[in-house]
Amino acid sequence: MQTTRRRFLKYGLGGVLLLAVPAVGLSLRRSVLVEPKSALLTFSPRQYSTLTAMADTLCPGGGKLPSASDLDIAGTLDMLFSRMHPGVGADLAAALDLLENALAGAVLDQRFQTFTACDADVRDEVLRDWSTSAITLRRAVYKALRGFIMAAYWGNAATWGAIGYPGIADYSAVPSPPPFDEYIAALTPEPERGADDEPDSEPQEASP
Amino acid sequence: MTGSIVSAATFTSPTELDCDVCIVGSGAGGSVLAAGLVEQGLDVVMLEAGSHYTRKDFKGNQPWAFDNMYQERGARATEDLAITVLQGRSVGGSTTINWSTCYRTPDRIFAHWADVHGVKDVSPSMMAPHFDAVERRLNIKEWPVDRANGNNRVLLRGGEKLGWHPHALKRNVRGCMNSGYCGEGCPVDAKQGMAVSYLDDAVRGGLRIVCNCEVERFEWSERKAQAVHGVAVDPDSDHSLGIPVTVRAKVFVNSGGAINGPALFLRSGIEGNGLIGKRTFVHPVSGVSGLYDEHIGPWAGAPQSIGCHHFNDRGPEKMGFFLEAAPLQPMLASTVGFLFGGAHSEFMRKLGNVGVTIALGIDGILPQDVGGTVLLKSDGRVWLRYPIEAHLTECLAAAHKEMARCHFAAGAKQVATLHAEAIVMNSEAELSKLDSAPYGAHEQSLFTAHVMGGCAMGGEAGTSVVNSDLQMWDFDNLFVVDGSVLPTSLGVNPSETIYALAHRARERVAAAV
């Protein structure tokens, strides 16, 4: 049977629930919630908090760099996923639930707290384990979440100065090239020249 | 007669349109075809799921571009998430956001299609007039080497030292400012994407484009397609607005691209002998980065201007590959690899001195290489299943070693792979570190911007979806004109091949009206 990402998440959580019967105390370990900065459109407060914790682990900031929390990367992604197919948000919500769950953490990562309750070093270790896990689909989930978080964080102009990226140049005053008909006409000054003839020169392009 | 570009989101009631030809999709294939049909006096309607943007919207902003002009907001990937899939979604399709690299189809690929897939009348000499025509209209010309950016100069310098004959490649630009913003929509209309070239011609000639219209299915019976049914979508969210759009035509053309196009057929119950969506190829792309003492500035300048095809043919049992460069604006650069935390921030701080070379695997040529499959999921999503087989991992291993050699030859002081645990080398003597590197799914970053196949053309109905005229074998009035008709990948960037095949299809589609 092919193991799909949806099946992995479903059975991963299913397995956790099954194990949770004798280990209900562990599965009920509390999450440390953070207050969303705006109304959530995709995730629950718990999932938003997990995403915030993951984003801060991946992008902690420092020096001239802001942290992911400073930029509310979790909020940015909550908004993004609300504009995508509902299945995408559902998959990622399931992935965040799996990451947060203390029982899953105990089984998969030998940690006995929810992800949001872990200190920074433990979170760091957990994500490192996910990124190099022998379970392919665990690496896949890590890579997907990492990609979204990194894109939202480094796509934010507030991060650019610290890495020497000069920002986006403004070309709004540069005129568009002439319409094709005019362009070709400029290349073929001889009136008798046929439209299908190849041009033998072209106007000088703008300098960089 | 002047045509129009209208958003279906402005429709307030169910809308029905009649025309001679209805084209689904406004990318490289549909646009060149539309211009030719309009020129022949035909009444053409084009449906496009994405929005219509112009240069005033293009500000070099990568997050905005991915959010608005890429399929699934830039998050499209293969089913197992192992390969990121970059495809366009706006009027002009991928041509609005591609990196403007153009190549004619290699002769050996045409020969392979004829010999192995029975493709007829698609030879270098028979295609030459079509290449000539699109090169003229799109101003496809060699980009001067002296305008190559630092990232491409790395490939040029390294490749020349190693005797690999890297070359200046061609681009479809006119008045290019070398901004490096090709992937975000050209801010000065220099890139001759479809929206400012063939579609502009076609609309001035009468083409009616309905954008923000998600096509759901073809209505058909026996050998005739009768209508396409779509729905207006909200430009901001892409969610359905519940307003049906129906187009009735004499002839229909699926130009939806090599994932959405096959998916449309599958949703319509059109299976093409079970071949729809099969043999989908992606030029799987891997990358290796080099750290240089000099400033590279990989975010500026034409994204691609140097190519190297030294490894196209690696022998009868091996997948070939070709080398190019990739632009690295912060957002895209940050998503590759697996690093995080302080180590990743350190990588990003050095980004200005980093060059990245990419290797594109030439899939679909080996007999055992059947590529991927487009699938419909029960929740309505479209997925591409693309297994990473042994021939690909062998190719990735070889490509990594050659890319690393190239960086060292170009003067890199450190070379790193994009593996989950990056392999870092400080001299060519350390290339042996790559010998034990893993190359399976999620072992390293892989992506593609070239999706091909899924509705392959060929010589027989039993082994192909369309004939050499791009007409569906099972239909009298249904054609496919986009990258999905390619029987294999190309070993070069595919846009010009699609332009030329669409140019060739003009007469054939018109004759079916």
PDB file of N, CA and C in Angstrom, chain B residues 378-413:
ATOM      1  N   SER B 378      -9.683  12.735  -4.156  1.00  0.00           N
ATOM      2  CA  SER B 378     -11.115  12.755  -3.863  1.00  0.00           C
ATOM      3  C   SER B 378     -11.588  14.126  -3.384  1.00  0.00           C
ATOM      4  N   ASP B 379     -10.675  14.935  -2.847  1.00  0.00           N
ATOM      5  CA  ASP B 379     -11.086  16.259  -2.375  1.00  0.00           C
ATOM      6  C   ASP B 379     -10.969  17.325  -3.465  1.00  0.00           C
ATOM      7  N   GLY B 380     -10.710  16.899  -4.688  1.00  0.00           N
ATOM      8  CA  GLY B 380     -10.679  17.833  -5.809  1.00  0.00           C
ATOM      9  C   GLY B 380      -9.301  18.325  -6.180  1.00  0.00           C
ATOM     10  N   ARG B 381      -8.306  18.027  -5.352  1.00  0.00           N
ATOM     11  CA  ARG B 381      -6.963  18.482  -5.700  1.00  0.00           C
ATOM     12  C   ARG B 381      -6.351  17.632  -6.803  1.00  0.00           C
ATOM     13  N   VAL B 382      -5.379  18.214  -7.473  1.00  0.00           N
ATOM     14  CA  VAL B 382      -4.663  17.513  -8.539  1.00  0.00           C
ATOM     15  C   VAL B 382      -3.252  17.252  -8.045  1.00  0.00           C
ATOM     16  N   TRP B 383      -2.806  16.033  -8.130  1.00  0.00           N
ATOM     17  CA  TRP B 383      -1.461  15.713  -7.689  1.00  0.00           C
ATOM     18  C   TRP B 383      -0.684  15.028  -8.797  1.00  0.00           C
ATOM     19  N   LEU B 384       0.610  15.251  -8.748  1.00  0.00           N
ATOM     20  CA  LEU B 384       1.523  14.555  -9.655  1.00  0.00           C
ATOM     21  C   LEU B 384       2.316  13.541  -8.838  1.00  0.00           C
ATOM     22  N   ARG B 385       2.151  12.278  -9.175  1.00  0.00           N
ATOM     23  CA  ARG B 385       2.957  11.229  -8.516  1.00  0.00           C
ATOM     24  C   ARG B 385       4.205  11.016  -9.363  1.00  0.00           C
ATOM     25  N   TYR B 386       5.357  11.299  -8.792  1.00  0.00           N
ATOM     26  CA  TYR B 386       6.610  11.180  -9.559  1.00  0.00           C
ATOM     27  C   TYR B 386       7.631  10.426  -8.707  1.00  0.00           C
ATOM     28  N   PRO B 387       7.704   9.112  -8.896  1.00  0.00           N
ATOM     29  CA  PRO B 387       8.652   8.339  -8.082  1.00  0.00           C
ATOM     30  C   PRO B 387      10.096   8.629  -8.463  1.00  0.00           C
ATOM     31  N   ILE B 388      10.948   8.633  -7.467  1.00  0.00           N
ATOM     32  CA  ILE B 388      12.375   8.863  -7.719  1.00  0.00           C
ATOM     33  C   ILE B 388      13.046   7.497  -7.842  1.00  0.00           C
ATOM     34  N   GLU B 389      13.273   7.118  -9.095  1.00  0.00           N
ATOM     35  CA  GLU B 389      13.763   5.768  -9.387  1.00  0.00           C
ATOM     36  C   GLU B 389      15.291   5.748  -9.434  1.00  0.00           C
ATOM     37  N   ALA B 390      15.824   4.538  -9.601  1.00  0.00           N
ATOM     38  CA  ALA B 390      17.275   4.347  -9.546  1.00  0.00           C
ATOM     39  C   ALA B 390      18.008   5.141 -10.630  1.00  0.00           C
ATOM     40  N   HIS B 391      17.414   5.216 -11.839  1.00  0.00           N
ATOM     41  CA  HIS B 391      18.112   5.949 -12.902  1.00  0.00           C
ATOM     42  C   HIS B 391      18.226   7.435 -12.564  1.00  0.00           C
ATOM     43  N   LEU B 392      17.247   7.946 -11.803  1.00  0.00           N
ATOM     44  CA  LEU B 392      17.322   9.358 -11.415  1.00  0.00           C
ATOM     45  C   LEU B 392      18.340   9.568 -10.289  1.00  0.00           C
ATOM     46  N   THR B 393      18.355   8.688  -9.323  1.00  0.00           N
ATOM     47  CA  THR B 393      19.330   8.875  -8.233  1.00  0.00           C
ATOM     48  C   THR B 393      20.757   8.751  -8.766  1.00  0.00           C
ATOM     49  N   GLU B 394      20.969   7.890  -9.758  1.00  0.00           N
ATOM     50  CA  GLU B 394      22.306   7.784 -10.371  1.00  0.00           C
ATOM     51  C   GLU B 394      22.653   9.093 -11.055  1.00  0.00           C
ATOM     52  N   CYS B 395      21.665   9.666 -11.742  1.00  0.00           N
ATOM     53  CA  CYS B 395      21.878  10.939 -12.442  1.00  0.00           C
ATOM     54  C   CYS B 395      22.162  12.058 -11.433  1.00  0.00           C
ATOM     55  N   LEU B 396      21.399  12.082 -10.353  1.00  0.00           N
ATOM     56  CA  LEU B 396      21.600  13.121  -9.338  1.00  0.00           C
ATOM     57  C   LEU B 396      23.002  13.026  -8.730  1.00  0.00           C
ATOM     58  N   ALA B 397      23.445  11.798  -8.488  1.00  0.00           N
ATOM     59  CA  ALA B 397      24.781  11.613  -7.909  1.00  0.00           C
ATOM     60  C   ALA B 397      25.857  12.139  -8.860  1.00  0.00           C
ATOM     61  N   ALA B 398      25.735  11.785 -10.125  1.00  0.00           N
ATOM     62  CA  ALA B 398      26.719  12.251 -11.107  1.00  0.00           C
ATOM     63  C   ALA B 398      26.665  13.764 -11.255  1.00  0.00           C
ATOM     64  N   ALA B 399      25.452  14.305 -11.288  1.00  0.00           N
ATOM     65  CA  ALA B 399      25.294  15.748 -11.480  1.00  0.00           C
ATOM     66  C   ALA B 399      25.873  16.523 -10.303  1.00  0.00           C
ATOM     67  N   HIS B 400      25.661  16.019  -9.101  1.00  0.00           N
ATOM     68  CA  HIS B 400      26.208  16.707  -7.924  1.00  0.00           C
ATOM     69  C   HIS B 400      27.729  16.795  -8.020  1.00  0.00           C
ATOM     70  N   LYS B 401      28.336  15.716  -8.426  1.00  0.00           N
ATOM     71  CA  LYS B 401      29.797  15.721  -8.491  1.00  0.00           C
ATOM     72  C   LYS B 401      30.291  16.711  -9.543  1.00  0.00           C
ATOM     73  N   GLU B 402      29.618  16.749 -10.691  1.00  0.00           N
ATOM     74  CA  GLU B 402      30.061  17.667 -11.757  1.00  0.00           C
ATOM     75  C   GLU B 402      29.789  19.127 -11.377  1.00  0.00           C
ATOM     76  N   MET B 403      28.664  19.374 -10.725  1.00  0.00           N
ATOM     77  CA  MET B 403      28.383  20.752 -10.300  1.00  0.00           C
ATOM     78  C   MET B 403      29.411  21.217  -9.273  1.00  0.00           C
ATOM     79  N   ALA B 404      29.779  20.327  -8.370  1.00  0.00           N
ATOM     80  CA  ALA B 404      30.788  20.692  -7.364  1.00  0.00           C
ATOM     81  C   ALA B 404      32.136  20.968  -8.046  1.00  0.00           C
ATOM     82  N   ARG B 405      32.492  20.124  -8.997  1.00  0.00           N
ATOM     83  CA  ARG B 405      33.749  20.344  -9.745  1.00  0.00           C
ATOM     84  C   ARG B 405      33.719  21.699 -10.435  1.00  0.00           C
ATOM     85  N   CYS B 406      32.577  22.018 -11.006  1.00  0.00           N
ATOM     86  CA  CYS B 406      32.444  23.281 -11.742  1.00  0.00           C
ATOM     87  C   CYS B 406      32.662  24.471 -10.806  1.00  0.00           C
ATOM     88  N   HIS B 407      32.070  24.398  -9.621  1.00  0.00           N
ATOM     89  CA  HIS B 407      32.251  25.499  -8.671  1.00  0.00           C
ATOM     90  C   HIS B 407      33.720  25.648  -8.279  1.00  0.00           C
ATOM     91  N   PHE B 408      34.383  24.541  -7.994  1.00  0.00           N
ATOM     92  CA  PHE B 408      35.797  24.650  -7.618  1.00  0.00           C
ATOM     93  C   PHE B 408      36.618  25.197  -8.786  1.00  0.00           C
ATOM     94  N   ALA B 409      36.300  24.750  -9.989  1.00  0.00           N
ATOM     95  CA  ALA B 409      37.027  25.253 -11.164  1.00  0.00           C
ATOM     96  C   ALA B 409      36.797  26.744 -11.342  1.00  0.00           C
ATOM     97  N   ALA B 410      35.612  27.205 -10.914  1.00  0.00           N
ATOM     98  CA  ALA B 410      35.282  28.631 -11.059  1.00  0.00           C
ATOM     99  C   ALA B 410      35.861  29.467  -9.922  1.00  0.00           C
ATOM    100  N   GLY B 411      36.475  28.797  -8.931  1.00  0.00           N
ATOM    101  CA  GLY B 411      37.133  29.553  -7.866  1.00  0.00           C
ATOM    102  C   GLY B 411      36.414  29.567  -6.533  1.00  0.00           C
ATOM    103  N   ALA B 412      35.400  28.713  -6.361  1.00  0.00           N
ATOM    104  CA  ALA B 412      34.698  28.687  -5.075  1.00  0.00           C
ATOM    105  C   ALA B 412      35.648  28.249  -3.965  1.00  0.00           C
ATOM    106  N   LYS B 413      35.490  28.867  -2.801  1.00  0.00           N
ATOM    107  CA  LYS B 413      36.328  28.450  -1.674  1.00  0.00           C
ATOM    108  C   LYS B 413      35.645  27.367  -0.856  1.00  0.00           C
TER     109      LYS B 413
END
